[in-house]
N, CA, C and O atoms as a printed pandas DataFrame, in Angstrom:
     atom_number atom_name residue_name chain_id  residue_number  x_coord  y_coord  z_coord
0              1         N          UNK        A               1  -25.658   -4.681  -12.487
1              2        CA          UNK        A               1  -24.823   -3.497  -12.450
2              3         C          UNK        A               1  -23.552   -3.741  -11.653
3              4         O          UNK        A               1  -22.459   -3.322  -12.034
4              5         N          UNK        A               2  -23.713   -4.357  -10.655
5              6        CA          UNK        A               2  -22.413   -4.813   -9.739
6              7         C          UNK        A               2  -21.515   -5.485  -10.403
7              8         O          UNK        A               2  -20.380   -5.121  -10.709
8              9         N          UNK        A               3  -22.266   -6.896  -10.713
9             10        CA          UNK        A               3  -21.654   -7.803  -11.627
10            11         C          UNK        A               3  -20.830   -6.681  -12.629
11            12         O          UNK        A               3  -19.616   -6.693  -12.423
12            13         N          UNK        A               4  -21.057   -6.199  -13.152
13            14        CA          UNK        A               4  -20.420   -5.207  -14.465
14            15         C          UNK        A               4  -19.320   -4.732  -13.646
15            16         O          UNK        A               4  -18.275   -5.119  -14.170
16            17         N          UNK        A               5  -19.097   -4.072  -12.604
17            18        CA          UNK        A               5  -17.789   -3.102  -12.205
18            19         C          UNK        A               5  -17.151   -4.166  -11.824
19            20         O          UNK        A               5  -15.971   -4.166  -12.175
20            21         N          UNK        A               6  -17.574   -5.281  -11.100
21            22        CA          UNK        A               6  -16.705   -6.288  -10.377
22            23         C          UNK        A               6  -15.422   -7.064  -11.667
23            24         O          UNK        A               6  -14.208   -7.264  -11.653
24            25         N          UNK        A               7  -16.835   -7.361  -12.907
25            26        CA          UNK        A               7  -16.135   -7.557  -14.125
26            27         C          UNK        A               7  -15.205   -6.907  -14.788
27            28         O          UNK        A               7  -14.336   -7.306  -15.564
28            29         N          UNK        A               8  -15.458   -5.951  -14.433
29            30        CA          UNK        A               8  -13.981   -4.506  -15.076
30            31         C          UNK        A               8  -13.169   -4.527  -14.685
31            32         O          UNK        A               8  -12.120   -4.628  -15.321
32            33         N          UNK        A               9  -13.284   -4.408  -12.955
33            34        CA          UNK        A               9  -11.798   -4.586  -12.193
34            35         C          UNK        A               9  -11.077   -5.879  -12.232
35            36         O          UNK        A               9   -9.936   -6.026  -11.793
36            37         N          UNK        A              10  -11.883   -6.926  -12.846
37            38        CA          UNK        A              10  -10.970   -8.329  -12.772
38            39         C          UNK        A              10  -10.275   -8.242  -14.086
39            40         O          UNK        A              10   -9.162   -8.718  -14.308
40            41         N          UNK        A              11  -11.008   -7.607  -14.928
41            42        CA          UNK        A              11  -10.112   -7.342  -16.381
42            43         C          UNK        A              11   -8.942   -6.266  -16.040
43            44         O          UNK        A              11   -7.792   -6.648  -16.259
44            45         N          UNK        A              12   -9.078   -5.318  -15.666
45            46        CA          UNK        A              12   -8.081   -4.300  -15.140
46            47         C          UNK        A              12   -6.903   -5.467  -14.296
47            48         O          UNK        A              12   -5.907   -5.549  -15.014
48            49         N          UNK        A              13   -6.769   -6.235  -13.194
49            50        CA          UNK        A              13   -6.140   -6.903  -12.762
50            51         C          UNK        A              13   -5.972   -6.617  -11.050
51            52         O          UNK        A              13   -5.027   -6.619  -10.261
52            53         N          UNK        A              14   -7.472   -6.369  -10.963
53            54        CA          UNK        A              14   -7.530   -5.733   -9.229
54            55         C          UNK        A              14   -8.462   -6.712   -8.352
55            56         O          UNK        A              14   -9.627   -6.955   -8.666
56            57         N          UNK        A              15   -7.994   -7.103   -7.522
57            58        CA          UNK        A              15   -8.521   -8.594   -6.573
58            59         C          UNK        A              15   -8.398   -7.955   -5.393
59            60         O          UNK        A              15   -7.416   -7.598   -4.743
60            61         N          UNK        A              16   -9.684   -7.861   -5.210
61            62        CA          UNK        A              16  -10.028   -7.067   -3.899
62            63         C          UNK        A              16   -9.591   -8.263   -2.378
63            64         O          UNK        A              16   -9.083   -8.296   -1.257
64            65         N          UNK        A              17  -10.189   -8.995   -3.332
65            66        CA          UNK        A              17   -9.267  -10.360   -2.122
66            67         C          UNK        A              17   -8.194  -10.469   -1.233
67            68         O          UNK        A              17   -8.113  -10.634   -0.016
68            69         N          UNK        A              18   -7.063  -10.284   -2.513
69            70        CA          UNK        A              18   -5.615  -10.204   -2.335
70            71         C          UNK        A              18   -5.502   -8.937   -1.854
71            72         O          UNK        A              18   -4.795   -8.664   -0.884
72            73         N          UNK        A              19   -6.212   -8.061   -2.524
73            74        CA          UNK        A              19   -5.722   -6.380   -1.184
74            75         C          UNK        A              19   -6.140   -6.616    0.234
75            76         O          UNK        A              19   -5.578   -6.010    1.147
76            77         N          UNK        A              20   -7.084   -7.454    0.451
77            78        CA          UNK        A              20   -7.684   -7.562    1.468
78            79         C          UNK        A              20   -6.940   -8.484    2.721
79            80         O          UNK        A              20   -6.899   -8.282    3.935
80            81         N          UNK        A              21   -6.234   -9.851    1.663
81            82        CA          UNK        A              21   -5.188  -10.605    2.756
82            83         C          UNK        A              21   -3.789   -9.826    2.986
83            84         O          UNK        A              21   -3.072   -9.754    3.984
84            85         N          UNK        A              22   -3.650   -9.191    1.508
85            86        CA          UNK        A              22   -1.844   -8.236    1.972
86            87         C          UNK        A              22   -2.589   -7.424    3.109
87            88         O          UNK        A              22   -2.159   -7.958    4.132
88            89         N          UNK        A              23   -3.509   -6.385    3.514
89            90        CA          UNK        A              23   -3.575   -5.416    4.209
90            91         C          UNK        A              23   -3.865   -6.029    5.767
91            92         O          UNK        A              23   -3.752   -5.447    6.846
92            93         N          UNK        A              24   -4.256   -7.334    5.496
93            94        CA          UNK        A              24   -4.730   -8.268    6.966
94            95         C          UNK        A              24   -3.529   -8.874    7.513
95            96         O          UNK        A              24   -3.370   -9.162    8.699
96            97         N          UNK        A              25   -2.321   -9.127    6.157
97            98        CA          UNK        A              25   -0.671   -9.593    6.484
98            99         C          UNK        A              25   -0.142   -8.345    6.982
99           100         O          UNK        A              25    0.644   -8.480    7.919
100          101         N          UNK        A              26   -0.384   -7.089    6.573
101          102        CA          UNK        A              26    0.334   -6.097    7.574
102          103         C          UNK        A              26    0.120   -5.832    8.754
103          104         O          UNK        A              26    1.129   -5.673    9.440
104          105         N          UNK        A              27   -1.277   -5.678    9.457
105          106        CA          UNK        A              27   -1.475   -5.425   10.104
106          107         C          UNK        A              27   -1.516   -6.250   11.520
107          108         O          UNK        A              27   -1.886   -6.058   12.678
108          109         N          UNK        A              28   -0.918   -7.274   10.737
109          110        CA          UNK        A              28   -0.922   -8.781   11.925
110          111         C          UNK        A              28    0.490   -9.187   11.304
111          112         O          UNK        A              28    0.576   -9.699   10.187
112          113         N          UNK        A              29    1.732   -8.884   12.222
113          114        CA          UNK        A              29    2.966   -9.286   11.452
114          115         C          UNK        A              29    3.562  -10.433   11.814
115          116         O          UNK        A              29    4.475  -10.956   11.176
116          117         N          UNK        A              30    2.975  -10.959   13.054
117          118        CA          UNK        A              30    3.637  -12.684   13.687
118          119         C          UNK        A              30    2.385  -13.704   12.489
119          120         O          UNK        A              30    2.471  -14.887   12.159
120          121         N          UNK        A              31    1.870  -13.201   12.299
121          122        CA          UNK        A              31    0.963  -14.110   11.175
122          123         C          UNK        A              31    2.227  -14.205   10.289
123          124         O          UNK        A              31    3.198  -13.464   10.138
124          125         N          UNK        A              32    1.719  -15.822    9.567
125          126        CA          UNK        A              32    2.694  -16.087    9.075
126          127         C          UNK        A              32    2.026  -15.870    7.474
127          128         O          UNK        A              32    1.056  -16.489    7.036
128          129         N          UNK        A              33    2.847  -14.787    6.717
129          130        CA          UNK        A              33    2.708  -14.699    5.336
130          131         C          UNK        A              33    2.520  -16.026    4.181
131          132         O          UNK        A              33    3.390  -16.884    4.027
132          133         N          UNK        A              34    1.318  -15.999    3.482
133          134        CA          UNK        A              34    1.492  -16.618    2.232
134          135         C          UNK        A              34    2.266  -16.475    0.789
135          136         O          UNK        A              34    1.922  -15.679   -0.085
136          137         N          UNK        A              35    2.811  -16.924    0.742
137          138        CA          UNK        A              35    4.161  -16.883   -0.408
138          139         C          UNK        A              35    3.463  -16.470   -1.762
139          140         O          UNK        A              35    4.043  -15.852   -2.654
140          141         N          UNK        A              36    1.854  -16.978   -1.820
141          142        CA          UNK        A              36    2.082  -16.166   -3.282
142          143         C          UNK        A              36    1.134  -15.208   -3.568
143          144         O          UNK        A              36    0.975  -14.612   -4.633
144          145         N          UNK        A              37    0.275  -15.065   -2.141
145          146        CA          UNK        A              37   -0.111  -13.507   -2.209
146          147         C          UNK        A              37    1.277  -12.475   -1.994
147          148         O          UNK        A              37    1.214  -11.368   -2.528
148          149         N          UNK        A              38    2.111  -12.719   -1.473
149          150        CA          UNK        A              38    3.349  -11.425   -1.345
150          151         C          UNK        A              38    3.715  -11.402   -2.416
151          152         O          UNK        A              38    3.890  -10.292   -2.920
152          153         N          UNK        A              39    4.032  -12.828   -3.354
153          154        CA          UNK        A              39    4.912  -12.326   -4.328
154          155         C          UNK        A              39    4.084  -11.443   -6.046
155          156         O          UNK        A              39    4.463  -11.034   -7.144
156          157         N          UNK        A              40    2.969  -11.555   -5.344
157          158        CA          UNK        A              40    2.311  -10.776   -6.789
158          159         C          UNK        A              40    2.543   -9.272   -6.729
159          160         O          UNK        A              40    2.912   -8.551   -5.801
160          161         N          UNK        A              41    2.335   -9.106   -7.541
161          162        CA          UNK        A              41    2.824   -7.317   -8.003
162          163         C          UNK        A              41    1.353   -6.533   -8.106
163          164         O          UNK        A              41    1.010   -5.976   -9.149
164          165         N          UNK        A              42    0.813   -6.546   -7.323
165          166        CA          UNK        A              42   -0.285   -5.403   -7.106
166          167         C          UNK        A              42    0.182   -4.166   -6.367
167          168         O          UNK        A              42    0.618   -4.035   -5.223
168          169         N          UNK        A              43   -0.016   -3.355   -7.273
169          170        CA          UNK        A              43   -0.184   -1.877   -7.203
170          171         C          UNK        A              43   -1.430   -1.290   -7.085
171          172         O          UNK        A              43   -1.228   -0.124   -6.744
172          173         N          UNK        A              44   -2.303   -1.445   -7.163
173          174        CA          UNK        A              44   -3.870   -1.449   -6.687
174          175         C          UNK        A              44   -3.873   -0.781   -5.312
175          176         O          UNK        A              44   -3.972    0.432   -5.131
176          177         N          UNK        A              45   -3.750   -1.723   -4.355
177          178        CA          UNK        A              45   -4.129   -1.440   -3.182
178          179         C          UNK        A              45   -2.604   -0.018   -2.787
179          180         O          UNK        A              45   -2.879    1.044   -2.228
180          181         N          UNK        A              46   -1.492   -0.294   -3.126
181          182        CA          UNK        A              46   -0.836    0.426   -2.646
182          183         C          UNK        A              46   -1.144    2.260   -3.054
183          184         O          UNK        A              46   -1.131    3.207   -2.268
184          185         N          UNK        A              47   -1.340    2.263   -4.181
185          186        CA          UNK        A              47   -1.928    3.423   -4.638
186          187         C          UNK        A              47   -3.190    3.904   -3.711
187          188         O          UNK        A              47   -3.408    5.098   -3.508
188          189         N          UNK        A              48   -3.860    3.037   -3.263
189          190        CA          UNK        A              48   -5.321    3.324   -2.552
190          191         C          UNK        A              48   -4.533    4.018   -1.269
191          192         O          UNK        A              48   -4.687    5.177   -0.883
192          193         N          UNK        A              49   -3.631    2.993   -0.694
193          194        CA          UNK        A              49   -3.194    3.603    0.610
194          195         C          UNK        A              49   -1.934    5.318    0.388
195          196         O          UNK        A              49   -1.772    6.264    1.159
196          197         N          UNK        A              50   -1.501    5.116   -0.561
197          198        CA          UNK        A              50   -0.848    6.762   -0.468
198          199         C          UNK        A              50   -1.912    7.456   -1.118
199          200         O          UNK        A              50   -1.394    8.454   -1.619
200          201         N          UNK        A              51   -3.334    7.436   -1.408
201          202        CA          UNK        A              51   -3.432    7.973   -1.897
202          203         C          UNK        A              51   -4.449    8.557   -0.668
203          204         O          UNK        A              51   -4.775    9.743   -0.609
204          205         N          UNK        A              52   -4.869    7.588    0.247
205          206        CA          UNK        A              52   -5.598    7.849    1.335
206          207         C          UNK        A              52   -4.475    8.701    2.712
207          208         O          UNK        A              52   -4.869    9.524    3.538
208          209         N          UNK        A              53   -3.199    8.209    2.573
209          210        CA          UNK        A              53   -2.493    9.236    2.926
210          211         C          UNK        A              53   -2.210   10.352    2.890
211          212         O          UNK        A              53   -2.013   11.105    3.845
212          213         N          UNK        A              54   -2.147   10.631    1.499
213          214        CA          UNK        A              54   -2.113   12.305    1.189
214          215         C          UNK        A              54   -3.545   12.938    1.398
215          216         O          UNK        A              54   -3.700   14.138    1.170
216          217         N          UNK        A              55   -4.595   12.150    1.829
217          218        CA          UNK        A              55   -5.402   12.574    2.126
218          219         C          UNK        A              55   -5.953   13.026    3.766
219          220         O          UNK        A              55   -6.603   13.970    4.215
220          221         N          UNK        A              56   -5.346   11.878    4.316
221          222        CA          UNK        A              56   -5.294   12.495    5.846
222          223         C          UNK        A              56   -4.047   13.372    5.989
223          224         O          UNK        A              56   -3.941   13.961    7.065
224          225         N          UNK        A              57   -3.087   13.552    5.077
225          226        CA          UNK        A              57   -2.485   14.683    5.477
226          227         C          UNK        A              57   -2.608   15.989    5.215
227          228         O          UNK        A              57   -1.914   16.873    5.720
228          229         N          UNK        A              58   -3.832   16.199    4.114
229          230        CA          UNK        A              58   -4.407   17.298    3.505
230          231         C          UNK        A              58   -5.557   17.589    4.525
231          232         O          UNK        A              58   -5.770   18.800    4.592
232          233         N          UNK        A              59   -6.389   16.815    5.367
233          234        CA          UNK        A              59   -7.252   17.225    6.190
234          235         C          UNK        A              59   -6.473   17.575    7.298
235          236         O          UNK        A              59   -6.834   18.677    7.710
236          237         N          UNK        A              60   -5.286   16.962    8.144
237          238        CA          UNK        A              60   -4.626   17.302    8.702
238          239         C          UNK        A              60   -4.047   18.929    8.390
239          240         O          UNK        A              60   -3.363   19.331    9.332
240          241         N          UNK        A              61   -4.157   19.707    7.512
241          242        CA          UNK        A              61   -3.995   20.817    6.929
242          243         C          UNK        A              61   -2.433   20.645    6.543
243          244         O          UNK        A              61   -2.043   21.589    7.231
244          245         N          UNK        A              62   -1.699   20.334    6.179
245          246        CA          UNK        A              62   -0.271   19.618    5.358
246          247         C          UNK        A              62   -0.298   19.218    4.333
247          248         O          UNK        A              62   -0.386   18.016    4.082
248          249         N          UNK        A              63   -0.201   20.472    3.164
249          250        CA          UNK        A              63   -0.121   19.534    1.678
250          251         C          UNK        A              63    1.045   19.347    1.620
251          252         O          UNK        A              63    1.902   20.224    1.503
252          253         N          UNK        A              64    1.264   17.880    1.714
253          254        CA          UNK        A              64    2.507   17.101    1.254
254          255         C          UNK        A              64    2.746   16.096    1.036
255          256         O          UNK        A              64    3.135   15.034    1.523
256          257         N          UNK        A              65    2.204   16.969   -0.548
257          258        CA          UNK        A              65    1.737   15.373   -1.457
258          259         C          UNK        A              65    3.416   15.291   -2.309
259          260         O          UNK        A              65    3.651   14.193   -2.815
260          261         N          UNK        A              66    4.225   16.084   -2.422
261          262        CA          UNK        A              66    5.153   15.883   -3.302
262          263         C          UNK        A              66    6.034   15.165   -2.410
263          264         O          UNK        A              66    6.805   14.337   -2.896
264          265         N          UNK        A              67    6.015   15.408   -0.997
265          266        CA          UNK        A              67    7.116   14.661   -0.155
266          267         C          UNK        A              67    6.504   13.264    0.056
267          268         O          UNK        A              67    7.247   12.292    0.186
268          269         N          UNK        A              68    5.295   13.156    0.089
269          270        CA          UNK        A              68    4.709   11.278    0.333
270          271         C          UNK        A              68    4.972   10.986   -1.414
271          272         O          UNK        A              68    5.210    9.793   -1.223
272          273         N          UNK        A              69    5.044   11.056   -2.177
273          274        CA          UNK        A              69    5.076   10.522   -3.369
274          275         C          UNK        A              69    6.938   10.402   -3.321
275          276         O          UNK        A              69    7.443    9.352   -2.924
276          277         N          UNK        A              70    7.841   11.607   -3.773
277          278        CA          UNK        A              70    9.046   11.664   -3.593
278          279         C          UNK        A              70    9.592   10.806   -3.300
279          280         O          UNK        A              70   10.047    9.950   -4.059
280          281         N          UNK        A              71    9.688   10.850   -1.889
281          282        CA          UNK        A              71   10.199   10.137   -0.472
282          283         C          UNK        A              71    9.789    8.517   -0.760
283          284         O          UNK        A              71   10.580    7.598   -0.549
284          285         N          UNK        A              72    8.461    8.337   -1.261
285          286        CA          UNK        A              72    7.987    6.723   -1.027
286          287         C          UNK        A              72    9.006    6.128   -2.974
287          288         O          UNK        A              72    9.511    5.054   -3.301
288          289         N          UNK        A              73    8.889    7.248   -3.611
289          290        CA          UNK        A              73    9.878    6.675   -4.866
290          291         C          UNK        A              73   11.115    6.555   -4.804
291          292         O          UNK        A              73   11.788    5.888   -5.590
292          293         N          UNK        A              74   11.636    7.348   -3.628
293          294        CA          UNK        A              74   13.041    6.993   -3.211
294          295         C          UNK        A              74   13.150    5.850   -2.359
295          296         O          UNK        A              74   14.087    5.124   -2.690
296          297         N          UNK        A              75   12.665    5.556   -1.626
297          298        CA          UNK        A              75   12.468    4.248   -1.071
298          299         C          UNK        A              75   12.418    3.474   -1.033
299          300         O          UNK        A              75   12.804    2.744   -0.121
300          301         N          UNK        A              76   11.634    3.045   -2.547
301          302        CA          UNK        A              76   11.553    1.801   -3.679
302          303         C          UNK        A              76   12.213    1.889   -3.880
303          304         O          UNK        A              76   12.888    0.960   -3.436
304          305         N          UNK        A              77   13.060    2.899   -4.706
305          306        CA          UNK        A              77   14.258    2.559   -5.321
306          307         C          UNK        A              77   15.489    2.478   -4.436
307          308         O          UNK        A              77   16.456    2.605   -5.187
308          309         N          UNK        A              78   15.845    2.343   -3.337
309          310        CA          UNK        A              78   16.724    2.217   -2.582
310          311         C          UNK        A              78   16.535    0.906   -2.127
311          312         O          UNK        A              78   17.598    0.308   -1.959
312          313         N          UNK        A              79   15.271    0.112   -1.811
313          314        CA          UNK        A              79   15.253   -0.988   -1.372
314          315         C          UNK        A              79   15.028   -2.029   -2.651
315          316         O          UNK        A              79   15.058   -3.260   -2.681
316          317         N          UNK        A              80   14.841   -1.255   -3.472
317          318        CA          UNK        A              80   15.115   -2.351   -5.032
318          319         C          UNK        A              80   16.588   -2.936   -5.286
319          320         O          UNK        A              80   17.046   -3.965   -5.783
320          321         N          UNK        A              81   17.114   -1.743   -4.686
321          322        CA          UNK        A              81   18.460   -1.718   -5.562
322          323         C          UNK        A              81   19.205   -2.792   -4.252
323          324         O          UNK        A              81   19.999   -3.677   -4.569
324          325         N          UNK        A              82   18.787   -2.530   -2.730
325          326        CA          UNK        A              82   19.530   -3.649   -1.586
326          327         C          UNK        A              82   19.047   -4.971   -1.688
327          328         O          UNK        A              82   19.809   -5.901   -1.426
328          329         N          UNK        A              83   17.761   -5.199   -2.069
329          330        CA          UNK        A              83   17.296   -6.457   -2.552
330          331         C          UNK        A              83   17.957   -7.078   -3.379
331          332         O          UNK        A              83   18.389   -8.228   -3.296
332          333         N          UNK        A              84   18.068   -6.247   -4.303
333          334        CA          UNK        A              84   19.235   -7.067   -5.561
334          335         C          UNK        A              84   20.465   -7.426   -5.120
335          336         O          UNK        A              84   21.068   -8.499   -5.152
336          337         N          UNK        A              85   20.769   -6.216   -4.651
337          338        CA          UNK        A              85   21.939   -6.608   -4.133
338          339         C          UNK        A              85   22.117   -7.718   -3.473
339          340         O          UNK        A              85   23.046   -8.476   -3.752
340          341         N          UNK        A              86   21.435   -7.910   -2.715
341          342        CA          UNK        A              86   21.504   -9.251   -1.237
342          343         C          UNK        A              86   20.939   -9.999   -1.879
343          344         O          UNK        A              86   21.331  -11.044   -1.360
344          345         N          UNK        A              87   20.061  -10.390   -2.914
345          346        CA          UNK        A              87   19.595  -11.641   -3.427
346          347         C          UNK        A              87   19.843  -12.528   -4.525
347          348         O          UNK        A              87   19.319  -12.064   -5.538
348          349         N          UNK        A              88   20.519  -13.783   -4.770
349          350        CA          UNK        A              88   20.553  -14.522   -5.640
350          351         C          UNK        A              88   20.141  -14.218   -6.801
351          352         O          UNK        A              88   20.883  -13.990   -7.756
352          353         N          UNK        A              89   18.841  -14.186   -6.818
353          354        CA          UNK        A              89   17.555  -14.280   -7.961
354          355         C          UNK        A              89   17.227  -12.901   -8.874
355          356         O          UNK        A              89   17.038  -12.601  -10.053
356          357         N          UNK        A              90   17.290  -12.232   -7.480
357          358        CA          UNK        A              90   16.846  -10.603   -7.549
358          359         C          UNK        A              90   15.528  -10.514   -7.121
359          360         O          UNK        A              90   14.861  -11.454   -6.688
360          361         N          UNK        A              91   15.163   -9.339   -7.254
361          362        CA          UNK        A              91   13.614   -9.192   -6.609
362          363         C          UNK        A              91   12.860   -8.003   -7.828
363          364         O          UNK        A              91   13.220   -6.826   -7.864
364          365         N          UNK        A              92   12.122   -8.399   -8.468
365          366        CA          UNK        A              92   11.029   -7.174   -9.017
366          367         C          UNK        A              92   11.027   -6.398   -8.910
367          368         O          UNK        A              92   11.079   -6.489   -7.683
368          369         N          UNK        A              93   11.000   -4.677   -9.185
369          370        CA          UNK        A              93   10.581   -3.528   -8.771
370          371         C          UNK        A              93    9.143   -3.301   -8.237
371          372         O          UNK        A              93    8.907   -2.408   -7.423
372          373         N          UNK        A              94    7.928   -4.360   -8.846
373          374        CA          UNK        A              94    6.587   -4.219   -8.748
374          375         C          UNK        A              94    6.450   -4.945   -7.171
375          376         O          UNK        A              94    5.675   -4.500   -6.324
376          377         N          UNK        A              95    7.314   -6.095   -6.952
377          378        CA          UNK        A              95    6.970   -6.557   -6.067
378          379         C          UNK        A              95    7.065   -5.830   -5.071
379          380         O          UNK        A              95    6.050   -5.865   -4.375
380          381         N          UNK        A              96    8.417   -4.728   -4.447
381          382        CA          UNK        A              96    9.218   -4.205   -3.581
382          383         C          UNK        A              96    8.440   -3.199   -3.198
383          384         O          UNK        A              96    8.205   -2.886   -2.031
384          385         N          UNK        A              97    7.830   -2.428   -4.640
385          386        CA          UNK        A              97    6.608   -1.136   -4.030
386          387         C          UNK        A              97    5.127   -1.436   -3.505
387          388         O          UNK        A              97    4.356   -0.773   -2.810
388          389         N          UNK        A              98    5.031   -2.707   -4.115
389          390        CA          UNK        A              98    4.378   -3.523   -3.500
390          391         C          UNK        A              98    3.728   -3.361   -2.272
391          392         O          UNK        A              98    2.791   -2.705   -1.815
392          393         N          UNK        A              99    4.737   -4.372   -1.811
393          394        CA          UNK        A              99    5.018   -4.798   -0.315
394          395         C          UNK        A              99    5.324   -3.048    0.447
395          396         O          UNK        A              99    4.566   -2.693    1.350
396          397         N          UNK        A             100    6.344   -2.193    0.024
397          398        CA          UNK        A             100    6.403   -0.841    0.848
398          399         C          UNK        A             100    5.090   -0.075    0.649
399          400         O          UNK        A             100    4.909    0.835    1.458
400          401         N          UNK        A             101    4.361   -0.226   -0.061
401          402        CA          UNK        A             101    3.099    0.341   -0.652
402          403         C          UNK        A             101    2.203    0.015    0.671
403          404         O          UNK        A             101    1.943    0.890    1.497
404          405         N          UNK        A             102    1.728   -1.420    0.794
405          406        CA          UNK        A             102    1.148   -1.965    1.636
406          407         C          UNK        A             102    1.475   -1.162    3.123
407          408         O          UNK        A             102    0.621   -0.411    3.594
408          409         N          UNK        A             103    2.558   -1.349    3.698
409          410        CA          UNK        A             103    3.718   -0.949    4.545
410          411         C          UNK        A             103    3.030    0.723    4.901
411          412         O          UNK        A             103    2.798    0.859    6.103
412          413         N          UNK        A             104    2.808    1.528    4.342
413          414        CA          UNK        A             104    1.993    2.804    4.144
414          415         C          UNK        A             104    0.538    2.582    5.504
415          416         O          UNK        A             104    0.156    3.495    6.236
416          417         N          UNK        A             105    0.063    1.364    5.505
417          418        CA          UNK        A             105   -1.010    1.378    6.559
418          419         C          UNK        A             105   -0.977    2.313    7.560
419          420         O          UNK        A             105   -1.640    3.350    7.555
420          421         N          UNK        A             106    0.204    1.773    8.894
421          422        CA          UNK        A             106    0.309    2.716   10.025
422          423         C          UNK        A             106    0.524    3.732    9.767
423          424         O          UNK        A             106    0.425    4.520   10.707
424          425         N          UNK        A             107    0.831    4.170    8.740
425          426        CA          UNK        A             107    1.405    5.533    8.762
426          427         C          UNK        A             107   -0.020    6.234    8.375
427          428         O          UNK        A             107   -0.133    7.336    8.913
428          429         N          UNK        A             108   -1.080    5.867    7.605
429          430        CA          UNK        A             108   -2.577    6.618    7.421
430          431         C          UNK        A             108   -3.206    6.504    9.327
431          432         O          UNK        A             108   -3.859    7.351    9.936
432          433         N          UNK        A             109   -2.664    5.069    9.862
433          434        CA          UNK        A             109   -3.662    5.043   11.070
434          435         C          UNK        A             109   -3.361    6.483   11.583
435          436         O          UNK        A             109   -4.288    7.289   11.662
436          437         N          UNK        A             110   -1.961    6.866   11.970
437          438        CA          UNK        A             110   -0.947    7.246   12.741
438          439         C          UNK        A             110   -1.885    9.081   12.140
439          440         O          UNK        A             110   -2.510    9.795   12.924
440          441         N          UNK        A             111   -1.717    9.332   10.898
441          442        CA          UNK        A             111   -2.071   10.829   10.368
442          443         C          UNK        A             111   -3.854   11.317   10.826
443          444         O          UNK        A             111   -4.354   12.336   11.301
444          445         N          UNK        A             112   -4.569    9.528   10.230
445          446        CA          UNK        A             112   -5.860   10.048   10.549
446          447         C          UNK        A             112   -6.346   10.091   12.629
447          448         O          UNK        A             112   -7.470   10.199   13.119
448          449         N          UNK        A             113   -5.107    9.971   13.292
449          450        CA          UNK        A             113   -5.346   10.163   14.685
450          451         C          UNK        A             113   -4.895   11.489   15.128
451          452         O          UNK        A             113   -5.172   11.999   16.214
452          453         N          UNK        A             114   -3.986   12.141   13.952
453          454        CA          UNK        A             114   -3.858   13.330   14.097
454          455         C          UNK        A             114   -4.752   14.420   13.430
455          456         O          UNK        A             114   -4.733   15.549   13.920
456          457         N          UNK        A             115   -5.673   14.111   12.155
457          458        CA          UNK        A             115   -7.133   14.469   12.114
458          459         C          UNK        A             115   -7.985   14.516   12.878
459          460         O          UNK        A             115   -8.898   15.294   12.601
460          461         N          UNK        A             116   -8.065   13.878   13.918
461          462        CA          UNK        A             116   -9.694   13.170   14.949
462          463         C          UNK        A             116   -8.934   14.152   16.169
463          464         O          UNK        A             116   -9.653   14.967   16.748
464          465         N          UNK        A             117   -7.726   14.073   16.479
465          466        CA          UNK        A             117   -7.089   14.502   17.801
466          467         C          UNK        A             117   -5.838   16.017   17.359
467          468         O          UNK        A             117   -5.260   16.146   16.280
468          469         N          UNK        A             118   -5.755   16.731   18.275
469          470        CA          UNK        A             118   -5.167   17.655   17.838
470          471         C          UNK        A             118   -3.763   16.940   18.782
471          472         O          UNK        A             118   -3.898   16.199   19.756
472          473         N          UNK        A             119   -2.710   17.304   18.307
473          474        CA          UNK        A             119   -1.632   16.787   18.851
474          475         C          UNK        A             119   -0.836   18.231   19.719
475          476         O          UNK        A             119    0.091   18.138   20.524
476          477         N          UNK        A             120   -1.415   19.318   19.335
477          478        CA          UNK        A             120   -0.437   20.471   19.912
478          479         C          UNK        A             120   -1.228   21.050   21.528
479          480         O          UNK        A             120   -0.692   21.936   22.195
């Protein structure tokens, strides 16, 4: 039965692996990044983390799910568009939300400490 879901998500294109070293590269930033876990385009894990965001901000009693979605699509697209700009080659759109996707971590630590702790 395991075997079966594990098999689905590798057909889908989700490597729990690679979510597992990007989220271990954020959270440790003098570690020195591997070049071709960053440069893959997983959206997987980044979806997991806004999606666990809008969730500590909904227990936090704050629905604001249109401003974490909004705000994080303006973002991409602002740092898509300076990437290009500044780079030779150019840079992906998949890669950029990527990597800001990932980037989303502290900001769940940061909400779910305002769940556990009252801040006022």
């Amino acid at each position: 039965m395991f075997s079966f879901k594990f098999s689905l998500f590798a057909e889908l294109g989700i490597n729990f692996d690679h979510i597992w070293q990007k989220t271990l590269t954020v959270l440790h930033p003098l570690k020195v990044a591997d070049g071709s876990i960053m440069n893959e385009t997983d959206l997987a894990g980044p979806m997991v983390f806004c999606l666990a965001f809008g969730a500590t901000l909904l227990l936090a009693g704050k629905i604001q799910f249109g401003y974490v979605y909004g705000i994080s699509a303006i973002g991409c697209l602002g740092m898509y568009c300076l990437l290009n700009l500044m780079s030779m080659t150019g840079v992906s759109f998949g890669c950029v939300g990527s990597v800001l996707g990932y980037c989303l971590l502290p900001m769940i630590i940061l909400s779910s400490f305002g769940v556990l702790f009252s801040l006022q």
